[in-house]
Amino acid sequence: KQEVTQIPAALSVPEGENLVLNCSFTDSAIYNLQWFRQDPGKGLTSLLLIQSSQREQTSGRLNASLDKSSGRSTLYIAASQPGDSATYLCAPDSGAGSYQLTFGKGTKLSVIP
Amino acid sequence: DTAVSQTPKYLVTQMGNDKSIKCEQNLGHDTMYWYKQDSKKFLKIMFSYNNKELIINETVPNRFSPKSPDKAHLNLHINSLELGDSAVYFCASSPHRARNEQFFGPGTRLTVL
């Protein structure tokens, strides 16, 4: 059974700082891994999808890396802005035709102006 | 041009009632999902539905049943509602298995009194 841990649970940084969010998962037989953000009272917004054959994926100020063998992924946010404040969720797909994502509890990010 | 939509956004009902939540996606995706986010913000898969193949999370009570009238819709029916069913329910969809990026709806907040 896939289990996902995200560290830290909460993070507060000043505007402009670069930061790293960590995600670890127990079953390395994944098909892909997705990062989302969730704003309070809202749905999830997909940020990045990394296929199991990829090492990293970039979108604007976001860079996600994947080390499948060690069961780890990181989300790097460059030059953080107050608008980045949200909860960030990591979700590996457990593959094997399950189509299912397993979510961590998320990291709540606050970027202070 | 909403990609994944859900109705209603809020649902307040009495214990013991039967209710439905509707989900529609206009992305032409093959697979749809229902997730439950509890009061601790933990997001868990309930169902995935692909080409008439239903995969059920074994922890979901049989009071919950998904119904798919066509590929663009996956509705969630809940019988004999209990207090513990209070949560936010998210619908999601994804294209074919090779690229399993999931797109989420805005959520339905269900409150059982």
Short mmCIF file of C-alpha atoms in Angstrom, two decimals:
data_model
loop_
_atom_site.label_atom_id
_atom_site.label_comp_id
_atom_site.label_asym_id
_atom_site.label_seq_id
_atom_site.Cartn_x
_atom_site.Cartn_y
_atom_site.Cartn_z
CA LYS A 1 0.00 0.00 0.00
CA GLN A 2 1.44 3.36 -1.07
CA GLU A 3 2.08 5.87 1.71
CA VAL A 4 3.16 9.45 1.09
CA THR A 5 4.89 11.77 3.53
CA GLN A 6 5.43 15.49 2.98
CA ILE A 7 7.90 17.52 4.97
CA PRO A 8 7.58 20.14 6.33
CA ALA A 9 3.87 20.24 7.18
CA ALA A 10 3.99 24.04 7.18
CA LEU A 11 6.50 26.60 5.97
CA SER A 12 6.64 30.37 6.24
CA VAL A 13 9.15 32.32 4.15
CA PRO A 14 9.74 35.96 3.22
CA GLU A 15 8.92 37.05 -0.31
CA GLY A 16 11.71 36.46 -2.81
CA GLU A 17 13.18 33.44 -1.09
CA ASN A 18 13.82 30.17 -2.92
CA LEU A 19 12.37 27.10 -1.22
CA VAL A 20 12.14 23.32 -1.45
CA LEU A 21 9.22 21.10 -0.53
CA ASN A 22 9.88 17.42 0.08
CA CYS A 23 7.83 14.34 -0.67
CA SER A 24 8.65 10.69 0.03
CA PHE A 25 6.68 7.59 -0.93
CA THR A 26 6.98 3.95 0.11
CA ASP A 27 6.23 2.07 -3.13
CA SER A 28 8.72 3.00 -5.85
CA ALA A 29 6.79 1.13 -8.58
CA ILE A 30 5.08 4.29 -9.72
CA TYR A 31 3.96 5.27 -13.19
CA ASN A 32 4.20 9.00 -12.56
CA LEU A 33 3.99 11.64 -9.84
CA GLN A 34 1.94 14.83 -9.80
CA TRP A 35 2.29 18.02 -7.78
CA PHE A 36 -0.79 20.11 -7.01
CA ARG A 37 -1.61 23.29 -5.16
CA GLN A 38 -4.80 23.80 -3.22
CA ASP A 39 -6.02 27.24 -2.23
CA PRO A 40 -8.31 27.53 0.81
CA GLY A 41 -11.86 26.41 -0.02
CA LYS A 42 -10.89 25.58 -3.58
CA GLY A 43 -10.15 22.57 -5.72
CA LEU A 44 -6.74 21.26 -6.73
CA THR A 45 -4.69 22.82 -9.49
CA SER A 46 -2.22 20.60 -11.27
CA LEU A 47 1.29 22.11 -11.27
CA LEU A 48 3.59 19.48 -12.71
CA LEU A 49 3.47 15.86 -13.81
CA ILE A 50 6.66 13.80 -13.86
CA GLN A 51 6.65 10.48 -15.66
CA SER A 52 8.59 7.66 -13.97
CA SER A 53 11.21 7.78 -16.73
CA GLN A 54 11.92 11.48 -16.13
CA ARG A 55 14.26 13.03 -13.56
CA GLU A 56 12.74 16.50 -13.49
CA GLN A 57 10.09 18.76 -14.94
CA THR A 58 9.97 22.56 -15.07
CA SER A 59 7.18 25.09 -15.39
CA GLY A 60 8.06 28.75 -14.92
CA ARG A 61 9.45 29.25 -11.41
CA LEU A 62 8.64 25.66 -10.44
CA ASN A 63 10.95 22.69 -10.81
CA ALA A 64 10.06 19.19 -9.66
CA SER A 65 12.55 16.37 -9.41
CA LEU A 66 11.95 12.65 -9.04
CA ASP A 67 14.23 9.96 -7.66
CA LYS A 68 12.04 6.93 -8.14
CA SER A 69 14.45 4.36 -6.72
CA SER A 70 14.75 6.19 -3.42
CA GLY A 71 11.07 7.12 -3.30
CA ARG A 72 11.58 10.88 -3.24
CA SER A 73 10.42 13.96 -5.07
CA THR A 74 11.09 17.63 -4.44
CA LEU A 75 9.33 20.77 -5.59
CA TYR A 76 11.58 23.80 -5.91
CA ILE A 77 9.96 27.24 -6.02
CA ALA A 78 12.20 30.09 -7.11
CA ALA A 79 11.75 33.71 -6.07
CA SER A 80 8.63 33.04 -4.02
CA GLN A 81 5.69 35.47 -4.17
CA PRO A 82 2.72 36.03 -1.83
CA GLY A 83 0.50 34.49 -4.53
CA ASP A 84 2.36 31.21 -4.04
CA SER A 85 0.76 30.87 -0.60
CA ALA A 86 -1.27 27.64 -0.68
CA THR A 87 -1.09 24.00 0.33
CA TYR A 88 1.11 21.92 -1.94
CA LEU A 89 0.25 18.27 -2.42
CA CYS A 90 2.39 15.47 -3.78
CA ALA A 91 0.64 12.47 -5.37
CA PRO A 92 2.38 9.50 -6.90
CA ASP A 93 0.35 7.27 -9.18
CA SER A 94 0.61 3.68 -8.04
CA GLY A 95 0.52 2.45 -11.64
CA ALA A 96 -0.26 -1.16 -12.46
CA GLY A 97 -3.40 0.04 -14.22
CA SER A 98 -4.92 1.47 -11.06
CA TYR A 99 -5.17 5.04 -12.39
CA GLN A 100 -5.14 6.09 -8.78
CA LEU A 101 -3.21 8.80 -6.98
CA THR A 102 -2.17 8.56 -3.35
CA PHE A 103 -1.91 11.93 -1.67
CA GLY A 104 0.31 13.22 1.09
CA LYS A 105 -1.11 15.56 3.72
CA GLY A 106 0.52 18.50 2.04
CA THR A 107 2.81 21.37 2.94
CA LYS A 108 1.08 24.62 3.82
CA LEU A 109 3.19 27.46 2.42
CA SER A 110 2.91 31.08 3.53
CA VAL A 111 4.93 33.69 1.67
CA ILE A 112 5.20 36.88 3.71
CA PRO A 113 5.30 40.17 1.74
CA ASP B 1 -15.42 26.69 -20.63
CA THR B 2 -15.02 24.97 -17.24
CA ALA B 3 -13.03 21.75 -17.59
CA VAL B 4 -14.40 19.72 -14.66
CA SER B 5 -17.57 20.95 -13.00
CA GLN B 6 -19.54 19.72 -10.01
CA THR B 7 -23.01 20.46 -8.70
CA PRO B 8 -23.98 21.44 -6.15
CA LYS B 9 -21.13 23.39 -4.58
CA TYR B 10 -22.69 23.06 -1.11
CA LEU B 11 -25.07 20.38 0.15
CA VAL B 12 -26.62 20.38 3.61
CA THR B 13 -28.86 17.47 4.53
CA GLN B 14 -30.21 15.38 7.37
CA MET B 15 -28.85 12.03 8.50
CA GLY B 16 -30.53 9.10 6.75
CA ASN B 17 -31.28 10.97 3.53
CA ASP B 18 -30.13 9.90 0.05
CA LYS B 19 -28.31 12.46 -2.07
CA SER B 20 -26.40 12.77 -5.34
CA ILE B 21 -23.50 14.91 -6.51
CA LYS B 22 -23.04 15.45 -10.23
CA CYS B 23 -19.77 15.73 -12.13
CA GLU B 24 -19.17 16.62 -15.75
CA GLN B 25 -15.95 17.01 -17.72
CA ASN B 26 -15.65 18.58 -21.16
CA LEU B 27 -12.03 17.54 -21.73
CA GLY B 28 -12.80 14.34 -23.64
CA HIS B 29 -11.03 12.31 -20.94
CA ASP B 30 -11.40 8.56 -20.58
CA THR B 31 -11.13 8.20 -16.82
CA MET B 32 -13.00 9.89 -14.00
CA TYR B 33 -12.55 9.76 -10.24
CA TRP B 34 -14.15 10.65 -6.95
CA TYR B 35 -12.07 11.73 -3.96
CA LYS B 36 -13.03 12.55 -0.39
CA GLN B 37 -11.24 15.22 1.64
CA ASP B 38 -12.01 14.89 5.33
CA SER B 39 -11.91 17.51 8.09
CA LYS B 40 -8.17 16.98 8.50
CA LYS B 41 -7.73 17.86 4.81
CA PHE B 42 -6.56 14.35 3.95
CA LEU B 43 -7.50 13.50 0.35
CA LYS B 44 -8.35 9.87 -0.48
CA ILE B 45 -9.46 8.13 -3.65
CA MET B 46 -12.94 6.63 -3.54
CA PHE B 47 -13.51 5.41 -7.10
CA SER B 48 -11.96 5.46 -10.53
CA TYR B 49 -14.02 4.72 -13.65
CA ASN B 50 -12.51 3.97 -17.06
CA ASN B 51 -14.35 2.60 -20.09
CA LYS B 52 -17.00 1.03 -17.88
CA GLU B 53 -14.38 -0.45 -15.56
CA LEU B 54 -15.00 0.57 -11.98
CA ILE B 55 -12.20 0.35 -9.45
CA ILE B 56 -13.38 0.80 -5.90
CA ASN B 57 -11.32 1.69 -2.88
CA GLU B 58 -12.07 -1.17 -0.51
CA THR B 59 -12.59 1.19 2.42
CA VAL B 60 -15.56 2.93 0.79
CA PRO B 61 -18.91 1.85 2.28
CA ASN B 62 -21.38 0.35 -0.21
CA ARG B 63 -23.75 3.22 0.59
CA PHE B 64 -21.65 5.14 -1.94
CA SER B 65 -22.15 4.30 -5.60
CA PRO B 66 -20.85 6.00 -8.74
CA LYS B 67 -23.08 6.17 -11.81
CA SER B 68 -21.76 7.04 -15.27
CA PRO B 69 -24.50 7.77 -17.82
CA ASP B 70 -21.84 8.56 -20.43
CA LYS B 71 -18.11 9.17 -20.73
CA ALA B 72 -18.38 12.83 -19.74
CA HIS B 73 -20.29 12.28 -16.50
CA LEU B 74 -19.66 10.45 -13.26
CA ASN B 75 -22.23 11.08 -10.55
CA LEU B 76 -21.91 10.04 -6.92
CA HIS B 77 -24.94 8.64 -5.12
CA ILE B 78 -24.94 8.34 -1.36
CA ASN B 79 -27.61 6.40 0.51
CA SER B 80 -28.52 6.64 4.19
CA LEU B 81 -26.20 9.55 4.91
CA GLU B 82 -24.25 9.49 8.17
CA LEU B 83 -22.58 12.27 10.15
CA GLY B 84 -19.16 10.90 9.17
CA ASP B 85 -19.93 11.46 5.51
CA SER B 86 -19.50 15.20 6.03
CA ALA B 87 -16.52 16.18 3.90
CA VAL B 88 -15.55 17.85 0.65
CA TYR B 89 -15.96 15.58 -2.37
CA PHE B 90 -13.85 16.19 -5.44
CA CYS B 91 -14.38 14.85 -8.92
CA ALA B 92 -11.42 14.56 -11.28
CA SER B 93 -10.68 13.31 -14.76
CA SER B 94 -7.64 12.27 -16.77
CA PRO B 95 -6.83 11.33 -20.36
CA HIS B 96 -5.66 7.91 -21.43
CA ARG B 97 -3.32 6.01 -19.21
CA ALA B 98 -0.12 7.07 -20.97
CA ARG B 99 -0.47 10.57 -19.58
CA ASN B 100 -2.32 10.36 -16.33
CA GLU B 101 -2.40 14.04 -15.39
CA GLN B 102 -5.55 14.53 -13.36
CA PHE B 103 -7.71 17.63 -13.44
CA PHE B 104 -9.95 18.39 -10.49
CA GLY B 105 -13.33 19.97 -10.08
CA PRO B 106 -14.00 22.71 -7.51
CA GLY B 107 -15.41 20.34 -4.91
CA THR B 108 -18.77 19.82 -3.19
CA ARG B 109 -18.94 20.51 0.54
CA LEU B 110 -21.37 18.02 2.07
CA THR B 111 -22.65 18.67 5.59
CA VAL B 112 -24.77 16.00 7.27
CA LEU B 113 -26.76 17.20 10.28
#
